[in-house]
Amino acid sequence: MSLVRLKIKGISYSQTQNGAYALILNEEEGDRKLPIVIGAFEAQSIAIALEKEIKPPRPLTHDLFKNFADRFKIVVKQVIIHKLVDGVFYSSIICERDNDEEIIDARTSDAIALALRFNAPIFTYKTILDKAGIFLKFSSKEKEEDEDDSIMVDEILQEGEAVEIESGADSHGYREMSLQELHAELDKAVASEDYEKAAKLRDEISKRK
């Protein structure tokens, strides 16, 4: 079976289901997206790995695993999403130590959080993408502005098919704040380890640049 390389398109959250997030993976050479529902902790961990500006004061679980692996010279070579059963994705982490390769089963959210920290590629099989991949529709405004995708998780959870990308995710009044105020709030959020808030603040700051 042929492998398809994926890249992370973004993360969005559900407005109706507490703690439900969707991680959107995009095939590297194509337009199909692979939406994967993940938990809040995993969403925060992935968001922090994506946002280099956010530095947690203490290592998160995935950071601890990375530090542990580095100490014992274990390298994550790649992650493969290898199975889809009843809407649940199953993944493997391909590791290497002293030229010996090992395959470790993992939840897809954990595997991707680690892949980001090791700069390891993410793959899935073409058959899985054919089965679960979707095409997301962009509004003309989003095409012109080329903004970050804000994907409605509720529609993904309810329909499991092509969904509309909706711009203007809840910014909690951040648009009314100055850049200086946003940076101050970002520092507070990181210090208090509220990484979900920190990621949203970082998104608003990025829009001002």
Coordinates of C-alpha atoms in Angstrom, one line a residue:
M1 CA 0.0 0.0 0.0
S2 CA 1.3 3.4 -0.9
L3 CA 1.9 6.1 1.7
V4 CA 0.8 9.7 1.5
R5 CA 2.6 12.4 3.4
L6 CA 0.5 14.8 5.5
K7 CA 1.1 18.2 6.9
I8 CA -0.8 19.9 9.7
K9 CA -3.3 22.4 8.4
G10 CA -4.7 23.6 11.7
I11 CA -6.7 23.0 14.9
S12 CA -10.2 24.1 15.7
Y13 CA -12.6 23.6 18.6
S14 CA -16.2 22.7 19.0
Q15 CA -18.6 25.3 20.2
T16 CA -21.2 22.8 21.3
Q17 CA -19.1 19.8 22.6
N18 CA -16.8 20.7 25.5
G19 CA -13.3 19.4 25.1
A20 CA -13.7 18.4 21.5
Y21 CA -11.1 19.6 19.0
A22 CA -10.4 18.7 15.4
L23 CA -6.9 18.4 14.1
I24 CA -6.9 18.9 10.3
L25 CA -4.2 17.2 8.3
N26 CA -3.7 18.0 4.6
E27 CA -2.1 15.7 2.0
E28 CA 1.1 17.3 0.9
E29 CA 0.5 16.9 -2.8
G30 CA -3.3 17.3 -3.0
D31 CA -6.4 19.1 -1.6
R32 CA -7.9 16.4 0.6
K33 CA -8.0 17.0 4.4
L34 CA -8.0 14.4 7.1
P35 CA -10.0 15.6 10.2
I36 CA -9.2 13.8 13.4
V37 CA -11.1 14.6 16.7
I38 CA -8.7 15.0 19.6
G39 CA -8.9 16.0 23.3
A40 CA -8.1 19.4 24.8
F41 CA -4.8 18.4 26.3
E42 CA -3.5 16.9 23.0
A43 CA -4.8 19.9 21.1
Q44 CA -2.8 22.3 23.4
S45 CA 0.3 20.2 23.2
I46 CA 0.2 20.1 19.4
A47 CA -0.6 23.9 19.3
I48 CA 2.4 24.6 21.5
A49 CA 4.7 22.5 19.3
L50 CA 3.4 24.5 16.3
E51 CA 3.8 27.9 17.9
K52 CA 7.5 28.4 18.5
E53 CA 6.8 31.7 20.4
I54 CA 5.0 29.9 23.2
K55 CA 7.5 28.5 25.8
P56 CA 5.9 26.5 28.7
P57 CA 7.6 27.2 32.0
R58 CA 7.6 23.5 32.7
P59 CA 7.8 20.6 30.2
L60 CA 4.5 19.1 29.1
T61 CA 4.2 15.3 28.9
H62 CA 5.3 15.2 25.2
D63 CA 8.2 17.5 25.9
L64 CA 9.2 15.2 28.8
F65 CA 9.1 12.2 26.4
K66 CA 11.3 14.2 23.9
N67 CA 13.8 15.0 26.6
F68 CA 13.8 11.4 27.8
A69 CA 14.3 10.1 24.2
D70 CA 17.1 12.6 23.6
R71 CA 18.9 11.5 26.7
F72 CA 18.9 7.9 25.7
K73 CA 19.5 8.6 22.0
I74 CA 16.1 7.5 20.7
V75 CA 14.9 9.2 17.5
V76 CA 11.4 9.2 16.1
K77 CA 11.9 8.7 12.4
Q78 CA 8.3 8.9 11.2
V79 CA 4.6 8.5 12.2
I80 CA 2.2 6.4 10.2
I81 CA -1.6 6.6 10.6
H82 CA -2.1 3.0 9.6
K83 CA -5.7 2.0 10.5
L84 CA -9.2 3.5 10.7
V85 CA -11.9 1.5 12.6
D86 CA -15.3 2.8 13.5
G87 CA -14.1 6.4 13.1
V88 CA -11.0 5.9 15.3
F89 CA -7.5 6.4 13.8
Y90 CA -4.7 4.1 14.9
S91 CA -1.0 5.2 14.5
S92 CA 2.5 3.8 14.8
I93 CA 5.6 5.6 15.8
I94 CA 8.7 4.4 14.0
C95 CA 11.7 4.8 16.4
E96 CA 15.4 4.2 16.0
R97 CA 18.2 3.7 18.5
D98 CA 21.7 2.4 17.7
N99 CA 20.5 1.6 14.2
D100 CA 17.8 -0.7 15.6
E101 CA 14.3 0.2 14.5
E102 CA 11.2 -0.3 16.7
I103 CA 7.5 0.3 16.0
I104 CA 5.4 1.5 18.8
D105 CA 1.6 1.8 18.9
A106 CA 0.2 5.2 19.9
R107 CA -2.9 7.3 19.9
T108 CA -2.8 9.5 16.8
S109 CA -2.9 12.7 18.8
D110 CA 0.1 11.6 20.8
A111 CA 2.0 10.4 17.8
I112 CA 1.6 13.7 16.0
A113 CA 2.5 15.7 19.1
L114 CA 5.8 13.7 19.2
A115 CA 6.3 13.9 15.4
L116 CA 6.3 17.7 15.7
R117 CA 8.9 17.7 18.5
F118 CA 11.2 15.4 16.5
N119 CA 10.5 17.1 13.1
A120 CA 9.4 13.7 11.9
P121 CA 7.2 13.3 8.8
I122 CA 3.6 12.1 9.2
F123 CA 2.1 9.6 6.7
T124 CA -1.1 7.7 6.1
Y125 CA -2.1 5.1 3.6
K126 CA -3.8 6.1 0.5
T127 CA -6.7 3.8 1.3
I128 CA -7.3 5.6 4.5
L129 CA -7.3 9.0 2.8
D130 CA -9.6 7.7 0.1
K131 CA -12.0 6.6 2.9
A132 CA -11.8 9.5 5.3
G133 CA -10.4 12.4 3.4
I134 CA -12.6 15.3 2.6
F135 CA -12.5 18.5 0.5
L136 CA -13.1 21.7 2.5
K137 CA -14.8 24.6 0.8
F138 CA -13.3 28.0 1.1
S139 CA -15.2 31.3 0.9
S140 CA -14.0 33.8 -1.6
K141 CA -13.0 36.2 1.2
E142 CA -10.7 33.6 2.7
K143 CA -9.2 32.9 -0.7
E144 CA -8.3 36.5 -1.1
E145 CA -7.0 37.0 2.4
D146 CA -5.3 33.6 2.7
E147 CA -6.0 33.5 6.5
D148 CA -5.6 30.6 8.8
D149 CA -8.4 28.0 8.5
S150 CA -10.9 28.0 11.3
I151 CA -12.9 24.8 10.8
M152 CA -16.1 24.1 12.5
V153 CA -15.6 20.9 14.5
D154 CA -19.3 20.6 15.0
E155 CA -19.9 20.1 11.3
I156 CA -17.1 17.5 11.1
L157 CA -18.5 15.6 14.0
Q158 CA -22.1 15.7 12.8
E159 CA -21.7 15.3 9.0
G160 CA -18.4 13.6 8.4
E161 CA -18.3 15.1 4.9
A162 CA -17.3 18.3 3.1
V163 CA -17.7 21.2 5.4
E164 CA -17.5 25.0 5.1
I165 CA -14.6 26.8 6.6
E166 CA -15.8 29.6 8.8
S167 CA -13.7 32.6 9.5
G168 CA -13.7 34.7 12.6
A169 CA -13.5 32.1 15.4
D170 CA -14.3 33.4 18.9
S171 CA -11.6 35.8 19.8
H172 CA -13.0 36.7 23.3
G173 CA -12.7 40.5 22.5
Y174 CA -9.0 40.2 21.5
R175 CA -9.6 42.3 18.4
E176 CA -10.3 45.3 20.6
M177 CA -7.0 45.0 22.3
S178 CA -3.7 46.7 21.3
L179 CA -0.6 44.7 20.4
Q180 CA 1.0 45.6 23.7
E181 CA -2.0 44.4 25.6
L182 CA -2.1 41.2 23.5
H183 CA 1.6 40.5 24.3
A184 CA 1.0 41.1 28.0
E185 CA -2.0 38.7 28.0
L186 CA 0.1 36.1 26.1
D187 CA 2.8 36.3 28.7
K188 CA 0.2 35.8 31.5
A189 CA -1.4 32.9 29.7
V190 CA 1.9 31.1 29.3
A191 CA 2.9 31.8 32.9
S192 CA -0.4 30.3 34.1
E193 CA -0.1 27.4 31.6
D194 CA -3.3 28.3 29.9
Y195 CA -2.1 27.2 26.5
E196 CA -5.4 27.2 24.8
K197 CA -5.8 30.9 25.5
A198 CA -2.1 31.5 24.6
A199 CA -2.7 29.9 21.2
K200 CA -5.7 32.1 20.5
L201 CA -3.8 35.2 21.6
R202 CA -0.9 34.2 19.3
D203 CA -3.3 33.9 16.4
E204 CA -4.6 37.4 16.9
I205 CA -1.1 38.8 17.2
S206 CA -0.1 37.0 14.0
K207 CA -3.0 38.7 12.1
R208 CA -1.7 42.1 13.1
K209 CA 1.8 41.5 11.5

